[in-house]
């Protein structure tokens, strides 16, 4: 008979697997930052800087205020405990996961950039020689070295992103996804710095697995990081295809490395990591960024926590329902509200531009007053970490919870 979990049990299991079941016990150290960063398996990178760079926020949710330079050193200095790669979008992963993603990212490079040498003969060798001689370098610096041989075309008005890449930039990206060049970190302008992969990774992480081997291990790791999930949620962790992940989960189940179960209200089959356990209760309170691994698979977020979450930064202003950059508030095992926040560095204030409450959906749902009090405490803590001097309600702020926030701020 298939085991069954209540939604509460499933939520608490998911929170424990993600290191979000309880508040941090002590101030963060270099060791705890390393443990948390490698423990969640993937940290998404995004250029958005409304509050802080996206990759800093998941560790803040788990550790509270921590020295950001501790995370910087993990991927920007030797020995590299984390490397940037394309997994769940652009992200930071461990050297072992970097190796496992190799056969997947090579396919992308060949599909989109495979004709680079045909279009620009000699550019691949030239890029490797420059990086070998002068790396680590940004794409801009590589272009400077090779401008005479591979000049950058004039950029047309309105042209940006992939369509504006130079031959050198395309060659660097092909080598980056192909595995001969890796990221040595980012500079102060948030530009990726490239170097030869053998100068960044030890030899044991340079062997490329087969696609089948990669899927098997990445599926197992995704399940462990999530605690439990549907095949779609598990596949999404490293942006894998659902069909082969489902096959791997079935194999893991047969070998005793995954357990099939039912979860209240979730129609699809759910698999559980045999090592995952359920805490008696969840007690953490924190703000979750849109890119947090707990919630970046939106269907799972809605199924487990009842929140239909979409990020506003990619939505036209007229169609936004919860502001530009809303962060769900975690209170115990619930997500009772989300808040549209902005760090105004000119006035040194954290601005609350929106406060949106969820419909109660759990037996232990906090009251509106408790939600507002917890939220304001989290705002003040976040503001301190960001070096801001205070928290204010923004002009024209909206949402049914904004009055509660204003009252709690005093």
mmCIF file of C-alpha atoms in Angstrom, residues 40-355:
data_model
loop_
_atom_site.group_PDB
_atom_site.id
_atom_site.type_symbol
_atom_site.label_atom_id
_atom_site.label_comp_id
_atom_site.label_asym_id
_atom_site.label_seq_id
_atom_site.Cartn_x
_atom_site.Cartn_y
_atom_site.Cartn_z
ATOM 1 C CA UNK A 40 21.013 23.318 -1.397
ATOM 2 C CA UNK A 41 22.859 22.222 -4.527
ATOM 3 C CA UNK A 42 22.032 25.145 -6.811
ATOM 4 C CA UNK A 43 21.966 28.922 -6.352
ATOM 5 C CA UNK A 44 20.391 30.801 -9.215
ATOM 6 C CA UNK A 45 22.115 33.911 -10.564
ATOM 7 C CA UNK A 46 20.229 36.874 -11.989
ATOM 8 C CA UNK A 47 21.307 40.413 -12.743
ATOM 9 C CA UNK A 48 18.303 41.901 -10.937
ATOM 10 C CA UNK A 49 19.469 44.068 -8.044
ATOM 11 C CA UNK A 50 16.270 45.513 -6.599
ATOM 12 C CA UNK A 51 17.339 44.372 -3.122
ATOM 13 C CA UNK A 52 20.583 42.453 -3.495
ATOM 14 C CA UNK A 53 21.984 40.278 -6.253
ATOM 15 C CA UNK A 54 19.722 37.252 -6.533
ATOM 16 C CA UNK A 55 22.380 34.697 -5.574
ATOM 17 C CA UNK A 56 22.907 36.259 -2.150
ATOM 18 C CA UNK A 57 19.294 35.875 -1.051
ATOM 19 C CA UNK A 58 18.805 32.079 -0.631
ATOM 20 C CA UNK A 59 21.601 31.888 1.946
ATOM 21 C CA UNK A 60 20.197 34.924 3.730
ATOM 22 C CA UNK A 61 16.860 33.103 4.057
ATOM 23 C CA UNK A 62 18.598 30.145 5.709
ATOM 24 C CA UNK A 63 21.348 31.850 7.717
ATOM 25 C CA UNK A 64 20.071 35.350 8.386
ATOM 26 C CA UNK A 65 22.514 38.254 7.912
ATOM 27 C CA UNK A 66 25.829 36.813 6.749
ATOM 28 C CA UNK A 67 29.026 38.287 5.248
ATOM 29 C CA UNK A 68 28.427 38.221 1.495
ATOM 30 C CA UNK A 69 32.143 37.987 0.881
ATOM 31 C CA UNK A 70 32.000 34.447 2.280
ATOM 32 C CA UNK A 71 29.817 33.403 -0.649
ATOM 33 C CA UNK A 72 31.911 35.440 -3.103
ATOM 34 C CA UNK A 73 35.045 33.574 -2.055
ATOM 35 C CA UNK A 74 33.438 30.189 -2.729
ATOM 36 C CA UNK A 75 33.214 30.843 -6.473
ATOM 37 C CA UNK A 76 35.784 33.590 -7.040
ATOM 38 C CA UNK A 77 38.850 32.213 -5.266
ATOM 39 C CA UNK A 78 40.749 28.941 -5.102
ATOM 40 C CA UNK A 79 39.835 26.296 -4.199
ATOM 41 C CA UNK A 80 36.554 26.826 -6.038
ATOM 42 C CA UNK A 81 33.835 25.219 -3.917
ATOM 43 C CA UNK A 82 31.229 26.585 -6.329
ATOM 44 C CA UNK A 83 31.291 27.323 -10.036
ATOM 45 C CA UNK A 84 28.943 29.192 -12.287
ATOM 46 C CA UNK A 85 27.202 27.094 -14.908
ATOM 47 C CA UNK A 86 23.948 26.773 -16.795
ATOM 48 C CA UNK A 87 21.816 24.390 -14.742
ATOM 49 C CA UNK A 88 18.702 25.981 -13.263
ATOM 50 C CA UNK A 89 19.262 28.960 -15.550
ATOM 51 C CA UNK A 90 22.602 30.621 -14.741
ATOM 52 C CA UNK A 91 23.546 29.281 -11.331
ATOM 53 C CA UNK A 92 26.256 28.350 -8.874
ATOM 54 C CA UNK A 93 26.853 24.637 -8.410
ATOM 55 C CA UNK A 94 29.480 22.408 -6.817
ATOM 56 C CA UNK A 95 32.383 21.095 -8.938
ATOM 57 C CA UNK A 96 30.758 17.651 -9.027
ATOM 58 C CA UNK A 97 27.457 19.020 -10.338
ATOM 59 C CA UNK A 98 29.405 21.150 -12.827
ATOM 60 C CA UNK A 99 30.861 17.901 -14.141
ATOM 61 C CA UNK A 100 27.462 16.200 -14.248
ATOM 62 C CA UNK A 101 25.944 19.048 -16.250
ATOM 63 C CA UNK A 102 28.647 18.777 -18.930
ATOM 64 C CA UNK A 103 26.826 16.506 -21.417
ATOM 65 C CA UNK A 104 23.671 18.626 -21.089
ATOM 66 C CA UNK A 105 25.282 22.009 -21.616
ATOM 67 C CA UNK A 106 27.337 20.706 -24.571
ATOM 68 C CA UNK A 107 24.113 19.924 -26.385
ATOM 69 C CA UNK A 108 22.961 23.516 -25.955
ATOM 70 C CA UNK A 109 26.280 24.877 -27.267
ATOM 71 C CA UNK A 110 26.247 22.672 -30.337
ATOM 72 C CA UNK A 111 22.619 23.500 -31.078
ATOM 73 C CA UNK A 112 22.941 27.284 -30.860
ATOM 74 C CA UNK A 113 26.620 28.062 -31.386
ATOM 75 C CA UNK A 114 27.926 25.046 -33.311
ATOM 76 C CA UNK A 115 28.598 27.021 -36.491
ATOM 77 C CA UNK A 116 30.789 29.656 -34.838
ATOM 78 C CA UNK A 117 34.042 28.340 -36.329
ATOM 79 C CA UNK A 118 32.485 28.078 -39.784
ATOM 80 C CA UNK A 119 31.311 31.690 -39.602
ATOM 81 C CA UNK A 120 34.542 33.000 -38.045
ATOM 82 C CA UNK A 121 37.483 30.688 -38.871
ATOM 83 C CA UNK A 122 40.176 30.649 -36.200
ATOM 84 C CA UNK A 123 38.152 32.382 -33.499
ATOM 85 C CA UNK A 124 38.022 29.363 -31.176
ATOM 86 C CA UNK A 125 41.802 28.903 -31.130
ATOM 87 C CA UNK A 126 42.331 32.632 -30.754
ATOM 88 C CA UNK A 127 40.028 32.875 -27.749
ATOM 89 C CA UNK A 128 41.651 29.890 -26.025
ATOM 90 C CA UNK A 129 45.134 31.305 -26.629
ATOM 91 C CA UNK A 130 44.221 34.702 -25.172
ATOM 92 C CA UNK A 131 42.566 33.177 -22.124
ATOM 93 C CA UNK A 132 45.504 30.811 -21.636
ATOM 94 C CA UNK A 133 47.961 33.699 -21.773
ATOM 95 C CA UNK A 134 46.052 36.330 -19.815
ATOM 96 C CA UNK A 135 43.131 34.710 -17.999
ATOM 97 C CA UNK A 136 41.001 35.104 -16.076
ATOM 98 C CA UNK A 137 39.412 37.641 -18.419
ATOM 99 C CA UNK A 138 35.956 39.053 -19.027
ATOM 100 C CA UNK A 139 34.399 38.781 -22.483
ATOM 101 C CA UNK A 140 35.018 42.507 -22.889
ATOM 102 C CA UNK A 141 38.715 42.034 -22.150
ATOM 103 C CA UNK A 142 38.973 39.105 -24.573
ATOM 104 C CA UNK A 143 37.356 41.269 -27.245
ATOM 105 C CA UNK A 144 39.921 43.997 -26.563
ATOM 106 C CA UNK A 145 42.784 41.523 -27.150
ATOM 107 C CA UNK A 146 41.246 40.234 -30.390
ATOM 108 C CA UNK A 147 39.585 43.363 -31.751
ATOM 109 C CA UNK A 148 41.983 43.646 -34.679
ATOM 110 C CA UNK A 149 41.376 40.076 -35.885
ATOM 111 C CA UNK A 150 37.691 39.790 -34.959
ATOM 112 C CA UNK A 151 36.287 43.324 -34.734
ATOM 113 C CA UNK A 152 33.010 43.880 -32.931
ATOM 114 C CA UNK A 153 30.263 45.005 -35.329
ATOM 115 C CA UNK A 154 28.461 48.248 -34.659
ATOM 116 C CA UNK A 155 25.440 47.598 -32.446
ATOM 117 C CA UNK A 156 22.150 48.566 -34.024
ATOM 118 C CA UNK A 157 19.675 50.662 -31.985
ATOM 119 C CA UNK A 158 17.544 48.469 -29.732
ATOM 120 C CA UNK A 159 19.764 45.429 -30.265
ATOM 121 C CA UNK A 160 20.687 43.624 -27.050
ATOM 122 C CA UNK A 161 21.289 40.216 -25.488
ATOM 123 C CA UNK A 162 22.190 37.171 -27.553
ATOM 124 C CA UNK A 163 21.643 39.022 -30.867
ATOM 125 C CA UNK A 164 24.332 41.566 -30.011
ATOM 126 C CA UNK A 165 27.056 39.013 -29.212
ATOM 127 C CA UNK A 166 30.367 39.439 -31.037
ATOM 128 C CA UNK A 167 32.245 36.519 -32.596
ATOM 129 C CA UNK A 168 34.536 36.469 -29.557
ATOM 130 C CA UNK A 169 31.617 36.420 -27.144
ATOM 131 C CA UNK A 170 29.982 33.542 -29.061
ATOM 132 C CA UNK A 171 33.263 31.617 -29.054
ATOM 133 C CA UNK A 172 33.691 32.151 -25.305
ATOM 134 C CA UNK A 173 30.160 30.930 -24.623
ATOM 135 C CA UNK A 174 30.672 27.900 -26.855
ATOM 136 C CA UNK A 175 33.840 27.034 -24.933
ATOM 137 C CA UNK A 176 32.118 27.776 -21.606
ATOM 138 C CA UNK A 177 29.267 25.377 -22.360
ATOM 139 C CA UNK A 178 31.610 22.936 -24.058
ATOM 140 C CA UNK A 179 33.697 22.670 -20.904
ATOM 141 C CA UNK A 180 37.118 23.930 -22.022
ATOM 142 C CA UNK A 181 36.673 27.321 -20.377
ATOM 143 C CA UNK A 182 35.042 27.903 -16.980
ATOM 144 C CA UNK A 183 34.031 30.823 -14.818
ATOM 145 C CA UNK A 184 36.569 32.045 -12.281
ATOM 146 C CA UNK A 185 33.964 34.323 -10.687
ATOM 147 C CA UNK A 186 32.555 37.760 -11.418
ATOM 148 C CA UNK A 187 34.051 41.223 -11.112
ATOM 149 C CA UNK A 188 32.601 44.329 -9.450
ATOM 150 C CA UNK A 189 30.584 45.074 -12.608
ATOM 151 C CA UNK A 190 29.067 41.580 -12.393
ATOM 152 C CA UNK A 191 30.903 40.468 -15.527
ATOM 153 C CA UNK A 192 31.853 36.818 -15.703
ATOM 154 C CA UNK A 193 35.622 36.159 -15.629
ATOM 155 C CA UNK A 194 36.778 33.269 -17.820
ATOM 156 C CA UNK A 195 39.756 30.957 -17.458
ATOM 157 C CA UNK A 196 40.859 27.546 -18.662
ATOM 158 C CA UNK A 197 38.857 24.872 -16.887
ATOM 159 C CA UNK A 198 41.957 22.930 -15.831
ATOM 160 C CA UNK A 199 43.185 25.987 -13.913
ATOM 161 C CA UNK A 200 39.950 26.089 -11.921
ATOM 162 C CA UNK A 201 38.946 22.469 -11.348
ATOM 163 C CA UNK A 202 41.014 19.531 -10.089
ATOM 164 C CA UNK A 203 41.496 16.619 -12.462
ATOM 165 C CA UNK A 204 38.847 14.397 -10.833
ATOM 166 C CA UNK A 205 36.129 16.858 -11.876
ATOM 167 C CA UNK A 206 37.188 17.097 -15.519
ATOM 168 C CA UNK A 207 35.891 13.703 -16.669
ATOM 169 C CA UNK A 208 32.615 14.064 -18.576
ATOM 170 C CA UNK A 209 29.981 11.424 -17.736
ATOM 171 C CA UNK A 210 27.567 9.969 -20.246
ATOM 172 C CA UNK A 211 24.171 11.598 -20.554
ATOM 173 C CA UNK A 212 22.620 8.571 -18.845
ATOM 174 C CA UNK A 213 25.064 8.766 -15.929
ATOM 175 C CA UNK A 214 24.410 12.483 -15.571
ATOM 176 C CA UNK A 215 20.637 12.061 -15.483
ATOM 177 C CA UNK A 216 20.872 9.285 -12.911
ATOM 178 C CA UNK A 217 23.008 11.243 -10.460
ATOM 179 C CA UNK A 218 21.315 14.613 -10.990
ATOM 180 C CA UNK A 219 17.914 13.027 -10.397
ATOM 181 C CA UNK A 220 19.140 11.477 -7.155
ATOM 182 C CA UNK A 221 20.639 14.770 -5.997
ATOM 183 C CA UNK A 222 17.525 16.770 -6.902
ATOM 184 C CA UNK A 223 15.350 14.405 -4.885
ATOM 185 C CA UNK A 224 17.644 14.749 -1.877
ATOM 186 C CA UNK A 225 17.634 18.559 -2.091
ATOM 187 C CA UNK A 226 13.841 18.709 -2.324
ATOM 188 C CA UNK A 227 13.029 15.919 0.126
ATOM 189 C CA UNK A 228 10.011 15.004 -1.957
ATOM 190 C CA UNK A 229 8.446 16.046 -5.214
ATOM 191 C CA UNK A 230 6.704 15.120 -8.428
ATOM 192 C CA UNK A 231 8.802 14.146 -11.437
ATOM 193 C CA UNK A 232 8.241 17.632 -12.891
ATOM 194 C CA UNK A 233 9.469 19.357 -9.721
ATOM 195 C CA UNK A 234 12.498 17.084 -9.434
ATOM 196 C CA UNK A 235 13.367 17.602 -13.104
ATOM 197 C CA UNK A 236 13.100 21.371 -12.739
ATOM 198 C CA UNK A 237 15.798 21.571 -10.070
ATOM 199 C CA UNK A 238 18.538 21.265 -12.688
ATOM 200 C CA UNK A 239 16.227 21.915 -15.670
ATOM 201 C CA UNK A 240 16.216 18.314 -16.845
ATOM 202 C CA UNK A 241 13.670 16.682 -19.143
ATOM 203 C CA UNK A 242 10.742 15.139 -17.260
ATOM 204 C CA UNK A 243 10.517 11.860 -19.166
ATOM 205 C CA UNK A 244 14.040 10.557 -18.432
ATOM 206 C CA UNK A 245 13.778 11.841 -14.841
ATOM 207 C CA UNK A 246 10.582 9.815 -14.405
ATOM 208 C CA UNK A 247 12.424 6.757 -15.693
ATOM 209 C CA UNK A 248 15.257 7.378 -13.251
ATOM 210 C CA UNK A 249 12.842 7.790 -10.338
ATOM 211 C CA UNK A 250 11.208 4.483 -11.217
ATOM 212 C CA UNK A 251 14.632 2.853 -11.268
ATOM 213 C CA UNK A 252 15.616 4.452 -7.967
ATOM 214 C CA UNK A 253 12.351 3.254 -6.464
ATOM 215 C CA UNK A 254 13.077 -0.314 -7.562
ATOM 216 C CA UNK A 255 16.539 -0.078 -5.974
ATOM 217 C CA UNK A 256 15.234 1.354 -2.704
ATOM 218 C CA UNK A 257 16.716 4.827 -3.288
ATOM 219 C CA UNK A 258 13.346 6.550 -3.780
ATOM 220 C CA UNK A 259 9.952 5.942 -2.231
ATOM 221 C CA UNK A 260 6.665 6.477 -4.042
ATOM 222 C CA UNK A 261 3.939 8.059 -1.945
ATOM 223 C CA UNK A 262 0.733 10.070 -2.100
ATOM 224 C CA UNK A 263 0.367 13.602 -0.800
ATOM 225 C CA UNK A 264 -2.951 15.125 0.125
ATOM 226 C CA UNK A 265 -4.291 17.236 -2.735
ATOM 227 C CA UNK A 266 -1.500 16.419 -5.224
ATOM 228 C CA UNK A 267 -2.731 14.304 -8.117
ATOM 229 C CA UNK A 268 0.599 13.373 -9.691
ATOM 230 C CA UNK A 269 2.836 10.649 -8.214
ATOM 231 C CA UNK A 270 5.232 11.977 -5.578
ATOM 232 C CA UNK A 271 8.631 10.488 -4.771
ATOM 233 C CA UNK A 272 10.426 10.858 -1.467
ATOM 234 C CA UNK A 273 14.097 10.655 -0.581
ATOM 235 C CA UNK A 274 14.419 7.701 1.859
ATOM 236 C CA UNK A 275 16.651 9.862 4.065
ATOM 237 C CA UNK A 276 14.114 12.705 4.283
ATOM 238 C CA UNK A 277 12.369 13.123 7.628
ATOM 239 C CA UNK A 278 9.501 15.203 8.982
ATOM 240 C CA UNK A 279 10.174 17.652 11.834
ATOM 241 C CA UNK A 280 7.490 17.901 14.502
ATOM 242 C CA UNK A 281 7.003 21.531 13.594
ATOM 243 C CA UNK A 282 8.496 24.291 11.465
ATOM 244 C CA UNK A 283 9.460 27.507 13.251
ATOM 245 C CA UNK A 284 11.539 29.603 10.844
ATOM 246 C CA UNK A 285 10.441 33.060 9.729
ATOM 247 C CA UNK A 286 12.125 34.663 6.750
ATOM 248 C CA UNK A 287 11.662 36.338 3.384
ATOM 249 C CA UNK A 288 12.106 34.178 0.288
ATOM 250 C CA UNK A 289 13.456 35.669 -2.912
ATOM 251 C CA UNK A 290 11.745 34.837 -6.224
ATOM 252 C CA UNK A 291 14.755 32.667 -7.064
ATOM 253 C CA UNK A 292 14.796 30.593 -3.868
ATOM 254 C CA UNK A 293 15.072 26.822 -4.518
ATOM 255 C CA UNK A 294 12.121 26.184 -2.195
ATOM 256 C CA UNK A 295 9.743 28.043 -4.501
ATOM 257 C CA UNK A 296 11.275 28.344 -7.969
ATOM 258 C CA UNK A 297 9.155 25.473 -9.294
ATOM 259 C CA UNK A 298 5.884 27.392 -9.220
ATOM 260 C CA UNK A 299 3.451 24.479 -9.461
ATOM 261 C CA UNK A 300 5.077 22.796 -6.455
ATOM 262 C CA UNK A 301 4.826 26.074 -4.525
ATOM 263 C CA UNK A 302 1.115 26.249 -5.242
ATOM 264 C CA UNK A 303 0.486 22.575 -4.461
ATOM 265 C CA UNK A 304 2.405 22.565 -1.170
ATOM 266 C CA UNK A 305 1.830 26.086 0.132
ATOM 267 C CA UNK A 306 -1.244 27.288 -1.728
ATOM 268 C CA UNK A 307 0.513 30.337 -3.192
ATOM 269 C CA UNK A 308 0.229 30.959 -6.916
ATOM 270 C CA UNK A 309 3.477 32.844 -7.353
ATOM 271 C CA UNK A 310 4.687 34.771 -10.396
ATOM 272 C CA UNK A 311 7.530 37.249 -10.466
ATOM 273 C CA UNK A 312 6.583 40.741 -11.582
ATOM 274 C CA UNK A 313 9.884 41.832 -13.129
ATOM 275 C CA UNK A 314 9.130 39.837 -16.286
ATOM 276 C CA UNK A 315 5.493 41.012 -16.479
ATOM 277 C CA UNK A 316 4.274 44.259 -18.096
ATOM 278 C CA UNK A 317 3.374 46.794 -15.405
ATOM 279 C CA UNK A 318 -0.313 46.811 -16.315
ATOM 280 C CA UNK A 319 -0.552 43.046 -15.792
ATOM 281 C CA UNK A 320 1.270 42.813 -12.460
ATOM 282 C CA UNK A 321 -0.903 41.612 -9.603
ATOM 283 C CA UNK A 322 1.622 41.637 -6.746
ATOM 284 C CA UNK A 323 4.091 44.387 -7.591
ATOM 285 C CA UNK A 324 7.480 44.355 -9.286
ATOM 286 C CA UNK A 325 9.631 42.262 -6.933
ATOM 287 C CA UNK A 326 7.527 40.489 -4.350
ATOM 288 C CA UNK A 327 9.037 38.210 -1.722
ATOM 289 C CA UNK A 328 6.905 35.537 -0.021
ATOM 290 C CA UNK A 329 7.040 35.601 3.768
ATOM 291 C CA UNK A 330 7.660 32.229 5.410
ATOM 292 C CA UNK A 331 6.063 31.847 8.829
ATOM 293 C CA UNK A 332 6.513 28.329 10.145
ATOM 294 C CA UNK A 333 5.115 26.082 7.431
ATOM 295 C CA UNK A 334 2.965 28.776 5.792
ATOM 296 C CA UNK A 335 3.404 31.493 3.163
ATOM 297 C CA UNK A 336 0.734 33.905 4.445
ATOM 298 C CA UNK A 337 1.807 37.025 2.519
ATOM 299 C CA UNK A 338 4.164 38.487 -0.039
ATOM 300 C CA UNK A 339 5.735 41.952 -0.087
ATOM 301 C CA UNK A 340 6.943 44.119 -2.944
ATOM 302 C CA UNK A 341 10.253 45.502 -1.684
ATOM 303 C CA UNK A 342 12.916 47.820 -3.013
ATOM 304 C CA UNK A 343 16.247 48.958 -1.581
ATOM 305 C CA UNK A 344 16.492 52.701 -2.194
ATOM 306 C CA UNK A 345 20.212 53.277 -1.826
ATOM 307 C CA UNK A 346 19.876 57.021 -2.424
ATOM 308 C CA UNK A 347 17.751 57.558 0.698
ATOM 309 C CA UNK A 348 19.131 54.489 2.521
ATOM 310 C CA UNK A 349 15.635 53.090 3.044
ATOM 311 C CA UNK A 350 13.960 49.741 2.425
ATOM 312 C CA UNK A 351 10.706 50.664 0.712
ATOM 313 C CA UNK A 352 7.590 48.516 1.069
ATOM 314 C CA UNK A 353 5.655 49.114 -2.149
ATOM 315 C CA UNK A 354 3.050 46.419 -1.646
ATOM 316 C CA UNK A 355 1.694 43.996 0.939
#
